[in-house]
mmCIF file with all atom_site columns, C-alpha atoms in Angstrom:
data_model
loop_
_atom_site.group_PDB
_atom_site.id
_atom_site.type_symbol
_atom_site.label_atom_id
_atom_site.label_alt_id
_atom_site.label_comp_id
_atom_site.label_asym_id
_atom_site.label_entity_id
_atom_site.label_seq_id
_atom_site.pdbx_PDB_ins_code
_atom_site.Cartn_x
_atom_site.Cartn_y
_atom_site.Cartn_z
_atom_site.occupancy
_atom_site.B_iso_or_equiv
_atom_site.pdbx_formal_charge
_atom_site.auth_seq_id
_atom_site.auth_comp_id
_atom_site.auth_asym_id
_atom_site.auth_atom_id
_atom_site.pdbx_PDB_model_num
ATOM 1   C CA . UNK C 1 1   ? -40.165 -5.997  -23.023 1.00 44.00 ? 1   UNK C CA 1
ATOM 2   C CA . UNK C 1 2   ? -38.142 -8.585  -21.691 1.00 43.00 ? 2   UNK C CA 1
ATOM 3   C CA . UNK C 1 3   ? -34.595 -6.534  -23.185 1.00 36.00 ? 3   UNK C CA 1
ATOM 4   C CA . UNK C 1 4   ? -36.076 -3.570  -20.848 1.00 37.00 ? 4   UNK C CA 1
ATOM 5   C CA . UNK C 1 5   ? -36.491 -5.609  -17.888 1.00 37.00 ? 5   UNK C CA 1
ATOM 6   C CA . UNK C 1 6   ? -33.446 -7.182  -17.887 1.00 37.00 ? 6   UNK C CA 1
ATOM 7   C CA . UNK C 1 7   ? -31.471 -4.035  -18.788 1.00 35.00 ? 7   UNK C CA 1
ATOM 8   C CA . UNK C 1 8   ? -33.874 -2.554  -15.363 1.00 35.00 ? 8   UNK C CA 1
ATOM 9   C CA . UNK C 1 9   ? -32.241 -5.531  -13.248 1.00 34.00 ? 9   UNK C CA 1
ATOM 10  C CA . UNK C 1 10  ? -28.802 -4.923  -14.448 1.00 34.00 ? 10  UNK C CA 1
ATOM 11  C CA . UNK C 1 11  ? -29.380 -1.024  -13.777 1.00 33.00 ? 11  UNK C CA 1
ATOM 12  C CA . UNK C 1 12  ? -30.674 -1.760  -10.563 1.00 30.00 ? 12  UNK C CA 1
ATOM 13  C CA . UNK C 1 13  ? -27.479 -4.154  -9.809  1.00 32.00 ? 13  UNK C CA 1
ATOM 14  C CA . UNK C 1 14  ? -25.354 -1.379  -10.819 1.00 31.00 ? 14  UNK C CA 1
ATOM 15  C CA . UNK C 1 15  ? -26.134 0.949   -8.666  1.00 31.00 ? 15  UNK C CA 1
ATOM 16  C CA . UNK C 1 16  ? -26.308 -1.722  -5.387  1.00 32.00 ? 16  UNK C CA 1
ATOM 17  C CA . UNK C 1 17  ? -22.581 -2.117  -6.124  1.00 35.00 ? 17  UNK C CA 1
ATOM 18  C CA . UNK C 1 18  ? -21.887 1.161   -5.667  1.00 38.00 ? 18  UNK C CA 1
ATOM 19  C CA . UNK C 1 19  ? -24.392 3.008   -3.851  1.00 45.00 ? 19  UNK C CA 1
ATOM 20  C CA . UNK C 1 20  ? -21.790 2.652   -0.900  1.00 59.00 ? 20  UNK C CA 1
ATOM 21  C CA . UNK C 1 21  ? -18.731 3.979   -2.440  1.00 74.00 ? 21  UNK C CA 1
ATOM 22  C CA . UNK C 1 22  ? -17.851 7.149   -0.532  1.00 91.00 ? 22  UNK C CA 1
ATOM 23  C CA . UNK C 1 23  ? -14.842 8.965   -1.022  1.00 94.00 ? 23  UNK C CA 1
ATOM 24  C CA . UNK C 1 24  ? -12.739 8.827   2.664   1.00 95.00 ? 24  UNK C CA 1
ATOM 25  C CA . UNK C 1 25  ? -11.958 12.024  4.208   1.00 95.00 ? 25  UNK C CA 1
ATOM 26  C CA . UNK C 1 26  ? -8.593  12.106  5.421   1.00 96.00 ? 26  UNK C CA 1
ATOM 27  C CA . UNK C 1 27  ? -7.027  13.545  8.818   1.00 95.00 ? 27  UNK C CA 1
ATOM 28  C CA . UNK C 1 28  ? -3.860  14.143  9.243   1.00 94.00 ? 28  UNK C CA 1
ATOM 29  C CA . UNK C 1 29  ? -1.484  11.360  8.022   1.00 95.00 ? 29  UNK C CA 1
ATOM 30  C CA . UNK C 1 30  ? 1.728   10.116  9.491   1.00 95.00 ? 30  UNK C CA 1
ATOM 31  C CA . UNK C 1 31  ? 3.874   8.208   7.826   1.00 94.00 ? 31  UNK C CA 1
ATOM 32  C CA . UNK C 1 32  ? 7.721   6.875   9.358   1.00 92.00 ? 32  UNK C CA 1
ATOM 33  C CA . UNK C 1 33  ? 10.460  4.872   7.790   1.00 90.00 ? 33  UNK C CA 1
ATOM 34  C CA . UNK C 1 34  ? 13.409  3.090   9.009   1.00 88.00 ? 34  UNK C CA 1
ATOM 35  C CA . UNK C 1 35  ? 16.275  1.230   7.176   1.00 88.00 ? 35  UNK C CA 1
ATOM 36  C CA . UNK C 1 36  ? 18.571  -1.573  8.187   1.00 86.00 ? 36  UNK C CA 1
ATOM 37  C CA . UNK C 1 37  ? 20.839  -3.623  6.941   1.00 84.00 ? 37  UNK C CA 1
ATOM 38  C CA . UNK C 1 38  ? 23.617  -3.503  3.977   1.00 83.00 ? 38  UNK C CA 1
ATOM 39  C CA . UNK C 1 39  ? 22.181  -0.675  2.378   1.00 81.00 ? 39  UNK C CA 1
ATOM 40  C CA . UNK C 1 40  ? 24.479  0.925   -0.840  1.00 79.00 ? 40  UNK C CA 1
ATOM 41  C CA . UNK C 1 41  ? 25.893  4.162   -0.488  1.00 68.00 ? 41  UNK C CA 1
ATOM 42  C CA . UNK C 1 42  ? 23.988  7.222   -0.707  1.00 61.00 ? 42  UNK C CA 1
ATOM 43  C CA . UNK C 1 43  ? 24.353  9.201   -3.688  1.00 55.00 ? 43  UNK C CA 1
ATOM 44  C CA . UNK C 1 44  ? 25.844  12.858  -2.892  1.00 53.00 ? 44  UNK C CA 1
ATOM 45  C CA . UNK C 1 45  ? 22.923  15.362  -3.500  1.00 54.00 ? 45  UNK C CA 1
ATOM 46  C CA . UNK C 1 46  ? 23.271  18.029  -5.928  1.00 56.00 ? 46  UNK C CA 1
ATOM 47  C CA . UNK C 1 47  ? 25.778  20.568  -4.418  1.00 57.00 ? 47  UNK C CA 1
ATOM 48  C CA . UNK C 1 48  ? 27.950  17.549  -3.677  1.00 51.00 ? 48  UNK C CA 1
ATOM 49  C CA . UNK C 1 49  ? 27.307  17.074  -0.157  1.00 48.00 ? 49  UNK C CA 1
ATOM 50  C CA . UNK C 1 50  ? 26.609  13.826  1.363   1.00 45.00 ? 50  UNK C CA 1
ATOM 51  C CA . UNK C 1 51  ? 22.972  12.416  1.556   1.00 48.00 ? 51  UNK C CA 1
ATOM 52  C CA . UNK C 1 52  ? 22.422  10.475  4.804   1.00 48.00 ? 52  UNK C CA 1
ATOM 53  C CA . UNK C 1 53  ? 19.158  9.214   3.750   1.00 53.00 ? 53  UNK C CA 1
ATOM 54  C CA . UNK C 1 54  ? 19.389  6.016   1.719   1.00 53.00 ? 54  UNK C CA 1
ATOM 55  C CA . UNK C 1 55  ? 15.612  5.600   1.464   1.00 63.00 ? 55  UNK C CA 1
ATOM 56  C CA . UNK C 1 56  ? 12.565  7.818   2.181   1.00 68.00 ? 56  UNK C CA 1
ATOM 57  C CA . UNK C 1 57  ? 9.343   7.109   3.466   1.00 85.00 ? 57  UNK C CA 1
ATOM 58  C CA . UNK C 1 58  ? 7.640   10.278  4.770   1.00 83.00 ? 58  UNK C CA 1
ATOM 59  C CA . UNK C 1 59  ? 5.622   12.394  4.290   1.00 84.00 ? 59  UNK C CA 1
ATOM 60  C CA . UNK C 1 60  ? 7.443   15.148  2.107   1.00 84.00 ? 60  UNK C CA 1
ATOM 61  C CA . UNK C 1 61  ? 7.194   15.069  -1.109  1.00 80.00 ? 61  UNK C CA 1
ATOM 62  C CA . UNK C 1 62  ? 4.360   12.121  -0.966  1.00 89.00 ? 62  UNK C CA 1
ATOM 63  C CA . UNK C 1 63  ? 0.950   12.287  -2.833  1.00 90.00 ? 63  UNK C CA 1
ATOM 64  C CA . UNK C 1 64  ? -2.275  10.998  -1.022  1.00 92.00 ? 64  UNK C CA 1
ATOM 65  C CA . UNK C 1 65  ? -5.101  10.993  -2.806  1.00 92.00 ? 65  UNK C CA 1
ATOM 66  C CA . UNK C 1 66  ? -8.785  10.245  -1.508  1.00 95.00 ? 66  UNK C CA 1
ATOM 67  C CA . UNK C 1 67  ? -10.859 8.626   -4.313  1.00 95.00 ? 67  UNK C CA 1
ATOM 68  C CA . UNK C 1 68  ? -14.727 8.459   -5.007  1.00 93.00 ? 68  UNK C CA 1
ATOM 69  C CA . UNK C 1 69  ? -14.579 4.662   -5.162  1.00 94.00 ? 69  UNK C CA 1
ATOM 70  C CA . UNK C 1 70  ? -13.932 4.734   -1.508  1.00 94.00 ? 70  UNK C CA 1
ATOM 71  C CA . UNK C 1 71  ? -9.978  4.351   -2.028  1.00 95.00 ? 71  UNK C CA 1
ATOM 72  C CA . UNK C 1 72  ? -6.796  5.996   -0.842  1.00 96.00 ? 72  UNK C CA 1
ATOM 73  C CA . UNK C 1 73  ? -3.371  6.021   -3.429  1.00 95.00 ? 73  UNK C CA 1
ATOM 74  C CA . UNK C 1 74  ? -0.381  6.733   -1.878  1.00 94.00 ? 74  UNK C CA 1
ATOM 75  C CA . UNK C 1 75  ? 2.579   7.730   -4.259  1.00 92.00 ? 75  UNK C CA 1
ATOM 76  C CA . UNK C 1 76  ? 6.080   8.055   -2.736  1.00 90.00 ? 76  UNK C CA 1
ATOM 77  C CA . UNK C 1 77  ? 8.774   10.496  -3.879  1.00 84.00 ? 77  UNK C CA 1
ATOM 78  C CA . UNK C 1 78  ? 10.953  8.217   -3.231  1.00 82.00 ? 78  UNK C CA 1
ATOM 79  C CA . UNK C 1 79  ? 10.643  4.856   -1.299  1.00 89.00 ? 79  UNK C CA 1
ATOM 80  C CA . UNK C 1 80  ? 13.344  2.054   -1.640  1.00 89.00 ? 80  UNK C CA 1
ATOM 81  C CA . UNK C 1 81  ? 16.164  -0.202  -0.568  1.00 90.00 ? 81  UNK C CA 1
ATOM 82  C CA . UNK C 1 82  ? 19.206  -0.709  -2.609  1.00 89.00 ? 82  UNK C CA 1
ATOM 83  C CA . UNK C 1 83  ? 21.747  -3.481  -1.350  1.00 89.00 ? 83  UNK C CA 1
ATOM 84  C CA . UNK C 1 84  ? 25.313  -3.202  -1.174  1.00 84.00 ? 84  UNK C CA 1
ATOM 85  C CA . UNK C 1 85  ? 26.702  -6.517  -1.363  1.00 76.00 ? 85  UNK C CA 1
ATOM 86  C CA . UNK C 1 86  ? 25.702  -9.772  -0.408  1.00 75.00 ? 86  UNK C CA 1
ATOM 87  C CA . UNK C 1 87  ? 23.548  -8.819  2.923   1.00 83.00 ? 87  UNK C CA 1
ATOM 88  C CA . UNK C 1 88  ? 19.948  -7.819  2.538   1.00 89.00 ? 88  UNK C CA 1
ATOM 89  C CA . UNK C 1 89  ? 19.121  -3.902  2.629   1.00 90.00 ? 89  UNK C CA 1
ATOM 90  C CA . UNK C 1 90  ? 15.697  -3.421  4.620   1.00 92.00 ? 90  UNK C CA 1
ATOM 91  C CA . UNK C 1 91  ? 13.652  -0.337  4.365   1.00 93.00 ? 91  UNK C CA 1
ATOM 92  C CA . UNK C 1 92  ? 10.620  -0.353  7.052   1.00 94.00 ? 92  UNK C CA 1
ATOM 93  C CA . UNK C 1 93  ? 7.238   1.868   6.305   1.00 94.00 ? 93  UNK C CA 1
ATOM 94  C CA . UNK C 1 94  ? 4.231   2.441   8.782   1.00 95.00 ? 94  UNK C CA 1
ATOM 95  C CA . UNK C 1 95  ? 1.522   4.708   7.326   1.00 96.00 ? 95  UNK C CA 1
ATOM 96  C CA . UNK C 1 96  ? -1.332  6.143   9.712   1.00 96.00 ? 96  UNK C CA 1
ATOM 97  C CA . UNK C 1 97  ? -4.461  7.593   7.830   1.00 97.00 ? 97  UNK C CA 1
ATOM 98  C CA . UNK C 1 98  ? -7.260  8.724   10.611  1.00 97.00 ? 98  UNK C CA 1
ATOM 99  C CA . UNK C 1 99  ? -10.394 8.834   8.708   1.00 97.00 ? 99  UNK C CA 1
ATOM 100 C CA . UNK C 1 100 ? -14.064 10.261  9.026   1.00 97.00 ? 100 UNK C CA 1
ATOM 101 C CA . UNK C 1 101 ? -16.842 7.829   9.414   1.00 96.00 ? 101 UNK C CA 1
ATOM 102 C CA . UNK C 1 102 ? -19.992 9.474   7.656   1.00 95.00 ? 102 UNK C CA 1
ATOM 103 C CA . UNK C 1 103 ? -23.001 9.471   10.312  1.00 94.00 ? 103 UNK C CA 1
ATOM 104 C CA . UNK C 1 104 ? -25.257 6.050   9.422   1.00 95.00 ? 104 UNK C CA 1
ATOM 105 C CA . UNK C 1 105 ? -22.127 3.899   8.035   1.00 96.00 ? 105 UNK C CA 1
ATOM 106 C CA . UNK C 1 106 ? -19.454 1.833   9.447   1.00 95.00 ? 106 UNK C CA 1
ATOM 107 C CA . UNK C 1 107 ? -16.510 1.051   7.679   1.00 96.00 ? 107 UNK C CA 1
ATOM 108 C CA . UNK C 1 108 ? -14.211 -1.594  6.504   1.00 95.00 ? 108 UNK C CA 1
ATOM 109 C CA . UNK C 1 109 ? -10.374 -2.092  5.326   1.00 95.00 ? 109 UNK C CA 1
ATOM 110 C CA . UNK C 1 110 ? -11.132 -4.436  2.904   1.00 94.00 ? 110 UNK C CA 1
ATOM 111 C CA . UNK C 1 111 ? -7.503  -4.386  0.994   1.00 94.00 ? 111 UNK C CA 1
ATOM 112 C CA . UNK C 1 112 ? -4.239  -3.042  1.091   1.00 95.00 ? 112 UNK C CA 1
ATOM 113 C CA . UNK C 1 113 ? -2.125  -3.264  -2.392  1.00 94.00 ? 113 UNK C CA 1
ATOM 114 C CA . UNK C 1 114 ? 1.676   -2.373  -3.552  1.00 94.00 ? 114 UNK C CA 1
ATOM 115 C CA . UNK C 1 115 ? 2.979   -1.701  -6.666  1.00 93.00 ? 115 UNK C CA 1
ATOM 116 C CA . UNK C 1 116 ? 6.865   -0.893  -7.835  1.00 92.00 ? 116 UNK C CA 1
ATOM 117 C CA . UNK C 1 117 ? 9.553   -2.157  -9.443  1.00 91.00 ? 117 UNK C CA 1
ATOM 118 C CA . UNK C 1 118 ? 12.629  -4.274  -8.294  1.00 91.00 ? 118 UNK C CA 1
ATOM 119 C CA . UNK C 1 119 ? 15.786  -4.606  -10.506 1.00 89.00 ? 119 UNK C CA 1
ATOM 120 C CA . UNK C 1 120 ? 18.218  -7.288  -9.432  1.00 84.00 ? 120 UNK C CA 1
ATOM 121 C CA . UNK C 1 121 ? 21.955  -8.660  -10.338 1.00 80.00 ? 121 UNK C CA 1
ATOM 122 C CA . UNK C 1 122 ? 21.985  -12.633 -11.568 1.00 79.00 ? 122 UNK C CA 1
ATOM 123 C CA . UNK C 1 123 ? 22.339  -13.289 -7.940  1.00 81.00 ? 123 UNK C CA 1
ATOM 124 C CA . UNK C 1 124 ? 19.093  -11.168 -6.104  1.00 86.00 ? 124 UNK C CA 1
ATOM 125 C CA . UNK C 1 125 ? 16.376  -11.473 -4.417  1.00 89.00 ? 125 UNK C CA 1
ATOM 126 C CA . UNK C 1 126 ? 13.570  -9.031  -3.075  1.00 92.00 ? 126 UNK C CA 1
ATOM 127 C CA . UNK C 1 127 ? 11.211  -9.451  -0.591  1.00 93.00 ? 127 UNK C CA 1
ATOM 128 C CA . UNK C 1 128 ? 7.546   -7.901  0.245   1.00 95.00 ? 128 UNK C CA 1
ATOM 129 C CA . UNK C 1 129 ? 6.004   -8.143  3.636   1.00 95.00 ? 129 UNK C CA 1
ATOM 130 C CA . UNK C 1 130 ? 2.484   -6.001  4.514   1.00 95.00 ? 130 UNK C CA 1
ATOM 131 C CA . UNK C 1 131 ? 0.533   -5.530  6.928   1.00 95.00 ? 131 UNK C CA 1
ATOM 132 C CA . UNK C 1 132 ? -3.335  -3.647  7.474   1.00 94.00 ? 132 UNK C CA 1
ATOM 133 C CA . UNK C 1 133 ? -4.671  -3.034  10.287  1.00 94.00 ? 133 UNK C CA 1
ATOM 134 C CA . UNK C 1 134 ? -8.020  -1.401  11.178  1.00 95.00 ? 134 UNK C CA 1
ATOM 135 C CA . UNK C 1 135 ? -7.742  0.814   15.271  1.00 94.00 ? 135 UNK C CA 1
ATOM 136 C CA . UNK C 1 136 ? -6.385  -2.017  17.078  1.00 88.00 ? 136 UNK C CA 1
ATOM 137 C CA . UNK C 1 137 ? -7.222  -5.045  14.970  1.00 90.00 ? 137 UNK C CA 1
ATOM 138 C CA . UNK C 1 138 ? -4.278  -6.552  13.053  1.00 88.00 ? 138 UNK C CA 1
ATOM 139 C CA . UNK C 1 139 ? -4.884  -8.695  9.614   1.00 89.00 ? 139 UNK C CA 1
ATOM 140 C CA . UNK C 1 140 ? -2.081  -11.445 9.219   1.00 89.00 ? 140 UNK C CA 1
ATOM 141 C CA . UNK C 1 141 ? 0.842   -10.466 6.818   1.00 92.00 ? 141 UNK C CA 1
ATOM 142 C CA . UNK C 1 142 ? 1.140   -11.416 3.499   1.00 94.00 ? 142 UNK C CA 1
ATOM 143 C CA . UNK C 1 143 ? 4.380   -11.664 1.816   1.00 95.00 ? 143 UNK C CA 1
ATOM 144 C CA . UNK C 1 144 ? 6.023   -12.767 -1.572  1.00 94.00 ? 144 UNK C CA 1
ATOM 145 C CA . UNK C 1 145 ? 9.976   -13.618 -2.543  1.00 92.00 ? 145 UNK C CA 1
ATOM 146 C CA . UNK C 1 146 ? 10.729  -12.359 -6.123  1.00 90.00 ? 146 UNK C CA 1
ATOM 147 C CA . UNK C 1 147 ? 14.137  -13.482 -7.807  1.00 86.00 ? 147 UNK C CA 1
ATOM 148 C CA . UNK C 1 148 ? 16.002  -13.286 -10.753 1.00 81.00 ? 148 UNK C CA 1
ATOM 149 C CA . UNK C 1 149 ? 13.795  -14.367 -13.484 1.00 74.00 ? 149 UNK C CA 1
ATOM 150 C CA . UNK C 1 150 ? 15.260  -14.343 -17.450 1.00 65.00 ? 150 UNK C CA 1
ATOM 151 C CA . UNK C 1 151 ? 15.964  -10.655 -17.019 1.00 64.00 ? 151 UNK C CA 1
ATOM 152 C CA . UNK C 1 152 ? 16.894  -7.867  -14.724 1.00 75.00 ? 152 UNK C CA 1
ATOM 153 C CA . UNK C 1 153 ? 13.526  -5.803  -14.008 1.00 84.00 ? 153 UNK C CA 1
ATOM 154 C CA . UNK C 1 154 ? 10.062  -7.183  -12.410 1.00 85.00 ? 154 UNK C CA 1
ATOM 155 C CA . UNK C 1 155 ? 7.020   -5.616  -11.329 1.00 88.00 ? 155 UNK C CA 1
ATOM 156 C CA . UNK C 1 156 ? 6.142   -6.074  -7.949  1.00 90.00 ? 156 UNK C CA 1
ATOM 157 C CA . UNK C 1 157 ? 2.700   -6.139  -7.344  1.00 91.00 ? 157 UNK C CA 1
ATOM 158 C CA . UNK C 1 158 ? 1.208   -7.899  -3.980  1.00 92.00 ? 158 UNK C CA 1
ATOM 159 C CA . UNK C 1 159 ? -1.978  -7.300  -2.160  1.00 94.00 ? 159 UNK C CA 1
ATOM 160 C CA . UNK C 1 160 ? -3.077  -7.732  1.115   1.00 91.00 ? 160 UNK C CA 1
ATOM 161 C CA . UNK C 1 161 ? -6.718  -9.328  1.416   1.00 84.00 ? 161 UNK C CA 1
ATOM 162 C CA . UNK C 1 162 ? -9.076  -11.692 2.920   1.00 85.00 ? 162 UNK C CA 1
ATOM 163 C CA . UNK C 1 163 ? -10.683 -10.943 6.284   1.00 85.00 ? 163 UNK C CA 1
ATOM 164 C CA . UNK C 1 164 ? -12.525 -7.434  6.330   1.00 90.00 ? 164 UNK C CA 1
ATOM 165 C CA . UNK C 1 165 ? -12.577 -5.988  9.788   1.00 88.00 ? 165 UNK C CA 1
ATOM 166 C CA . UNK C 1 166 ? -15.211 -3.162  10.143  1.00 94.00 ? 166 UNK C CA 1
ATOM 167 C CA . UNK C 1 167 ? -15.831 -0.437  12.947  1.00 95.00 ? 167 UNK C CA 1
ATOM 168 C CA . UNK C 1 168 ? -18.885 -0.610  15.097  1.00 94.00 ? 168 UNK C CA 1
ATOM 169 C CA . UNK C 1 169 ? -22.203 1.130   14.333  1.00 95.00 ? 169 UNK C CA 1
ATOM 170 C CA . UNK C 1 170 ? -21.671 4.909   15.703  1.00 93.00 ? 170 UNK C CA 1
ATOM 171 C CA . UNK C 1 171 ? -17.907 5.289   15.547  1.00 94.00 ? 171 UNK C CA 1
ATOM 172 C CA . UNK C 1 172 ? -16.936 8.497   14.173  1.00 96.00 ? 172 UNK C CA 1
ATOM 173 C CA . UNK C 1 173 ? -13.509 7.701   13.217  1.00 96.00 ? 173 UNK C CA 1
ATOM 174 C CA . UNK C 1 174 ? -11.266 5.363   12.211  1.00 96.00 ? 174 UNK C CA 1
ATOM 175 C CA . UNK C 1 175 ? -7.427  4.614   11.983  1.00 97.00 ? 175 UNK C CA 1
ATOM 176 C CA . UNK C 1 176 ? -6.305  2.957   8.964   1.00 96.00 ? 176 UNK C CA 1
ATOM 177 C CA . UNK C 1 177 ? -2.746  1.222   9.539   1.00 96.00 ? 177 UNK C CA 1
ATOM 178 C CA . UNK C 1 178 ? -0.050  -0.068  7.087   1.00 95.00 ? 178 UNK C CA 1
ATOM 179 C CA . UNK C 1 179 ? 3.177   -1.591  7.930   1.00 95.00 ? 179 UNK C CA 1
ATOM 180 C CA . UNK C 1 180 ? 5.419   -2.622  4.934   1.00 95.00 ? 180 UNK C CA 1
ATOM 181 C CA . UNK C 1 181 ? 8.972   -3.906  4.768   1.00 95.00 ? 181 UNK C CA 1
ATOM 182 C CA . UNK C 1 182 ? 11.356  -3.874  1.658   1.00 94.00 ? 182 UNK C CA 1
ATOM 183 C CA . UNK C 1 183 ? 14.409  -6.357  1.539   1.00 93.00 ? 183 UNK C CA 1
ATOM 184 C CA . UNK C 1 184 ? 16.848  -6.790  -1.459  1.00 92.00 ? 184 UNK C CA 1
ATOM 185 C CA . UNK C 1 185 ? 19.920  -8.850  -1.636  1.00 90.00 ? 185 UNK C CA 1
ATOM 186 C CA . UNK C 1 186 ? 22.412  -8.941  -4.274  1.00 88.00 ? 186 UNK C CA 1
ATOM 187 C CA . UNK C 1 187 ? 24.938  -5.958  -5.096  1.00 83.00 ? 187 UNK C CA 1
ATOM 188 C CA . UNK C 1 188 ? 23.254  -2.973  -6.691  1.00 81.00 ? 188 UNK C CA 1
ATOM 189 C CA . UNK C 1 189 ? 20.124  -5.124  -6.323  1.00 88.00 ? 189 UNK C CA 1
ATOM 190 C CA . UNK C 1 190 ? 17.282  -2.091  -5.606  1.00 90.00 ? 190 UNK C CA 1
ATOM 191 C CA . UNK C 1 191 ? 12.970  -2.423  -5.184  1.00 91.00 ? 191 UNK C CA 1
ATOM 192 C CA . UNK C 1 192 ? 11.217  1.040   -5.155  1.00 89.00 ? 192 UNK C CA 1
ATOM 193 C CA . UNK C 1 193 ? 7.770   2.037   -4.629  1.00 90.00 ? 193 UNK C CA 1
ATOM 194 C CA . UNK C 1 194 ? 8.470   5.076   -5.769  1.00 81.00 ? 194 UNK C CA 1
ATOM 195 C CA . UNK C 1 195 ? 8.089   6.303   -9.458  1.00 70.00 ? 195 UNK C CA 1
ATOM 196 C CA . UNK C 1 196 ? 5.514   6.100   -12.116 1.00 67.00 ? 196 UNK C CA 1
ATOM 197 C CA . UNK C 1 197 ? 2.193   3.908   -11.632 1.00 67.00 ? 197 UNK C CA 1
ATOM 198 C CA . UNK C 1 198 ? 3.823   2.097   -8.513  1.00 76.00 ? 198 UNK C CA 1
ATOM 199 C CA . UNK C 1 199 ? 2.090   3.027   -5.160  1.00 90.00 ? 199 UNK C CA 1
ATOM 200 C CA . UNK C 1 200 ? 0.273   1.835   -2.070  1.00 93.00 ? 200 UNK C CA 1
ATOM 201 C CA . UNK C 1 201 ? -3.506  1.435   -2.029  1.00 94.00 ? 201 UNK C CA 1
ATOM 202 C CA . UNK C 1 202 ? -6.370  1.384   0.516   1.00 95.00 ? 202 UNK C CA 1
ATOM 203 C CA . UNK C 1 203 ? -9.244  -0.012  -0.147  1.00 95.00 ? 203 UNK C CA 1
ATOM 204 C CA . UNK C 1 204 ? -12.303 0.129   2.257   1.00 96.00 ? 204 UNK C CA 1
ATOM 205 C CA . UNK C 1 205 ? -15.998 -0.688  2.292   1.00 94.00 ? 205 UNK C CA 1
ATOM 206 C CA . UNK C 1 206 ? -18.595 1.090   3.869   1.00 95.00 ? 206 UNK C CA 1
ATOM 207 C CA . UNK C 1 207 ? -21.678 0.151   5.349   1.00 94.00 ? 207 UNK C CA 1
ATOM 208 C CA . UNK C 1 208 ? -25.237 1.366   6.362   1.00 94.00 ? 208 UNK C CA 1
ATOM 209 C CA . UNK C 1 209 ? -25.587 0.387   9.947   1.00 93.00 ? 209 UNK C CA 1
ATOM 210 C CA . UNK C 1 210 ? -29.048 -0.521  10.333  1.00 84.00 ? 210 UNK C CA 1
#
């Protein structure tokens, strides 16, 4: 008797956790990019003209996904900074997802997370800053430094937590803000966001309002 109670309570506990997890339902998205800095030379595209862009962070060719654990993934086509010399190469991101706030919830951006890859000369350096923000409330930033480390590849994974902000009881929408900044340093020194498991994540909490 006392197995079946206890495996109740842990049933029970279960389903508290995640009672709340709604999957968000998405507006229409903007996302904007801007570089700066010593970035390398674009590679010519294939019919061997120029390519002006050096990085991407837009919309085409992006995947958003809305999860049911109450997550968004974002995965770039193509999202990076490569440096061209000694100077630091800065790609800027700012992502706006308008959301839907289900009738008897409010909601919360509990966490915003990035994932990539940098790959760096003996002499590099790359830099993460993010930012979340919830309709006009901004979190603080968080940011990391990643160097040269016994090899030429690292993962870059840094999340932004801490303080949840939440919308008021009765709001029907929501905008979810990120702001992230990529900076290398060191030639042919790059950090993408932009192929295989790396991408940006939203995570958000939702509550009954009572």
């Amino acid at each position: 008797m006392t197995f079946y109670k206890t495996l109740l309570m842990c049933t029970l506990t279960t389903l508290s956790l995640t009672a709340n997890a709604i999957t968000p339902e998405i507006g229409d998205v903007s996302i904007e990019g801007e570089n700066t800095g010593d970035h390398a030379e674009p590679p010519p595209s294939p019919d061997g003209a120029a390519r002006y862009q050096v990085t991407y962070c837009s919309k085409n060719g992006t995947i958003i996904d809305a999860n049911d654990d109450g997550s968004i993934d974002i995965i770039f086509n193509q999202f990076f900074a490569q440096a061209a010399g000694r100077r630091p190469a800065i790609s800027n991101c700012t992502i706006n997802i308008p959301i839907k706030i289900p009738a008897g919830y409010r909601v919360g951006f509990k966490s915003l997370g990035v994932e990539g890859t940098a790959q760096f000369n003996r002499h590099g350096a790359a830099k993460v800053d993010i930012r979340r923000q919830l309709n006009h409330r901004r979190m603080p930033k968080t940011q990391r430094t990643y160097y040269y480390d016994y090899g030429s590849t690292q993962d870059i994974v840094l999340t932004s937590e801490g303080r949840t902000p939440y919308t008021q009881c009765g709001e029907q929408s929501a905008n979810l803000k990120a702001k992230l900044q990529l900076s290398i340093k060191g030639k042919d020194s790059i950090i993408h966001i932009d192929e295989g498991a790396a991408n940006i994540t939203y995570k958000l909490d939702y509550k009954r309002c009572r």
